[in-house]
Amino acid sequence: MSTQSSFADVPRVTTQTVQEMRDAGVPIAMLTAYDYTSARILDSAGVDVLLVGDSASNVMAGHETTLPITVDQMIYHTQSVVRAVDRSLVVTDLPFGSYQGNTKEALYTAIRMMKEAGSHAVKMEGGAGVVQAIKRIVDSGIPVMGHLGLTPQSIHKFGTYKVRATDEEEANRLREDAALLQEAGCFSIVLEKVPAALAAEVTEDLEIPTIGIGAGIHCSGQVLVTHDMLGLTTDFNPRFVRRYAHLAETITDAVAGYLNDVRSQRFPDESESY
Ligand code: KIV
């Protein structure tokens, strides 16, 4: 059995599994999930990690940014995903405003994600500024995934969704933050929209896995927003999104067929009636 298939056969992916995959050089595949039906398909397809991302604020609720989504809404999405999953590790984003205030509030939010939502781990954006909160959460037994680079909860500080850490000062800060997050006990770190060479260097320096999105091929794993890679979103076209399907077109065609059949009274037929 190859190393690759031995991980595919793991009945339940844990934080230890993703570390073992990184150590064995087996890429970790992560996608976002927000609802039961999609999560069931993604889990059955063999996705290692399902991220209940605060990108739900964009793709599920139609907000312009990830900022408005609430803890209660993230709990609702996570509960739906957790009910669907047999194998994948479920990681939930702590939403904006629920962990930056103080470490006690951060711990309280993380505990709600584990206890009420049933998540297996939480994800938090930021470096030095959230390290104390991460330590407190990890110390209480909750696994934390970090997130550096383009952190969408800080979009109003950045003012743009451009690639981060292209200058030496910000690249150095990212290197330092990555080391701090590892020391604080994070089990992995998402690197979003940073130069591939920097992500490769950070991945090489760390002992925990990195998961890249717009961060090149040398991360320990990759993540995309499911709605983007399936082509359900059509107006978001950054270079890092590869579209594996064009579901917006498929759905539009299917709905056109339905409308046509209803309007021409070809649906339902006898076999579809009682
Ligand atoms: O919220 C999200 O979907 C994310 C991924 C893009 C990493 O944080």
Coordinates of N, CA, C and O and ligand atoms in Angstrom, one line a residue, residues 30-34 51-56 58 66 74 93 123 125 145 147 150 152-153 190-192 211-213 223-226 228 240, ligand 1:
M30 N -7.8 20.3 1.8 CA -8.9 21.0 2.6 C -9.8 21.8 1.7 O -9.4 22.4 0.7
L31 N -11.1 21.7 2.0 CA -12.1 22.6 1.3 C -13.0 23.1 2.4 O -13.1 22.6 3.5
T32 N -13.8 24.2 2.0 CA -14.7 24.8 2.9 C -16.1 24.0 2.8 O -16.4 23.4 1.7
A33 N -16.8 24.0 3.9 CA -18.2 23.4 3.9 C -19.0 24.2 4.9 O -18.5 24.7 5.9
Y34 N -20.3 24.4 4.5 CA -21.1 25.2 5.4 C -22.5 24.5 5.7 O -23.3 25.0 6.5
L51 N -13.2 22.9 6.3 CA -13.2 24.2 7.0 C -14.6 24.8 7.0 O -15.1 25.2 5.9
V52 N -15.2 25.0 8.1 CA -16.4 25.8 8.2 C -15.9 27.3 8.3 O -15.6 27.8 9.4
G53 N -15.6 27.8 7.1 CA -14.9 29.1 7.0 C -15.9 30.3 7.3 O -17.1 30.1 7.0
D54 N -15.4 31.4 7.7 CA -16.2 32.6 7.8 C -16.5 33.2 6.5 O -17.2 34.1 6.3
S55 N -15.9 32.5 5.4 CA -16.3 32.9 4.0 C -17.8 32.5 3.8 O -18.3 33.0 2.8
A56 N -18.4 31.8 4.8 CA -19.9 31.6 4.7 C -20.5 33.0 4.7 O -21.6 33.1 4.1
N58 N -19.6 35.5 3.0 CA -19.7 35.9 1.6 C -20.6 34.9 0.8 O -21.6 35.4 0.2
T66 N -16.1 39.2 5.4 CA -16.4 38.1 6.4 C -16.7 38.7 7.7 O -17.1 37.9 8.7
M74 N -22.0 30.8 12.9 CA -21.0 29.9 12.7 C -21.3 28.5 13.4 O -21.0 27.4 12.9
D93 N -13.9 28.4 11.8 CA -13.3 29.8 12.0 C -14.0 30.5 13.2 O -15.2 30.5 13.3
K123 N -10.1 27.8 14.0 CA -9.1 28.5 13.2 C -9.2 30.0 13.6 O -10.3 30.5 13.8
E125 N -7.4 34.0 12.9 CA -6.5 34.8 12.0 C -5.6 35.7 12.9 O -6.0 36.2 13.9
M145 N -5.9 26.1 14.5 CA -5.2 26.3 13.2 C -5.0 27.8 13.1 O -6.0 28.6 13.3
H147 N -3.7 31.4 10.9 CA -4.0 31.9 9.6 C -3.2 33.2 9.4 O -3.5 34.2 10.1
L150 N -2.8 37.1 3.9 CA -4.1 37.9 3.7 C -5.1 37.3 4.6 O -5.6 36.2 4.4
P152 N -8.7 37.9 5.8 CA -9.8 38.7 5.4 C -10.5 39.5 6.5 O -11.1 40.5 6.2
Q153 N -10.4 39.0 7.8 CA -11.0 39.8 8.8 C -10.4 41.2 9.0 O -10.9 42.0 9.7
V190 N -2.8 28.2 8.1 CA -3.1 28.6 6.7 C -2.3 29.8 6.3 O -2.1 30.7 7.1
L191 N -1.7 29.7 5.1 CA -1.0 30.9 4.5 C -1.8 31.3 3.3 O -1.9 30.6 2.3
E192 N -2.3 32.5 3.4 CA -3.2 33.0 2.3 C -2.5 34.1 1.5 O -2.1 35.1 2.1
I211 N -1.1 25.1 5.3 CA -2.1 24.9 4.2 C -2.2 26.2 3.4 O -2.5 27.2 4.0
G212 N -1.9 26.1 2.1 CA -1.9 27.3 1.3 C -3.1 27.6 0.5 O -3.9 26.7 0.1
I213 N -3.4 28.9 0.3 CA -4.4 29.3 -0.6 C -3.8 30.5 -1.3 O -3.5 31.5 -0.7
V223 N -6.0 24.6 0.3 CA -7.4 24.8 0.6 C -8.0 25.8 -0.5 O -7.3 26.7 -1.0
L224 N -9.2 25.5 -0.9 CA -10.0 26.5 -1.7 C -11.4 26.6 -1.1 O -11.9 25.7 -0.4
V225 N -12.1 27.7 -1.4 CA -13.5 27.8 -1.1 C -14.2 27.0 -2.1 O -14.1 27.1 -3.3
T226 N -15.0 26.0 -1.6 CA -15.7 25.1 -2.4 C -16.5 25.7 -3.5 O -16.5 25.3 -4.7
D228 N -16.0 28.4 -5.0 CA -15.1 28.9 -6.1 C -14.7 27.8 -7.0 O -14.7 27.9 -8.2
F240 N -5.5 32.4 -8.0 CA -5.3 31.2 -7.3 C -6.5 30.2 -7.3 O -6.4 29.0 -6.9
Ligands
KIV1 O1 -13.0 31.5 5.5 C1 -12.4 30.8 4.7 O2 -13.0 30.2 3.8 C2 -11.0 30.7 4.9 C3 -10.2 30.0 3.8 C4 -10.2 30.8 2.6 C5 -8.8 29.7 4.2 O3 -10.4 31.2 5.8

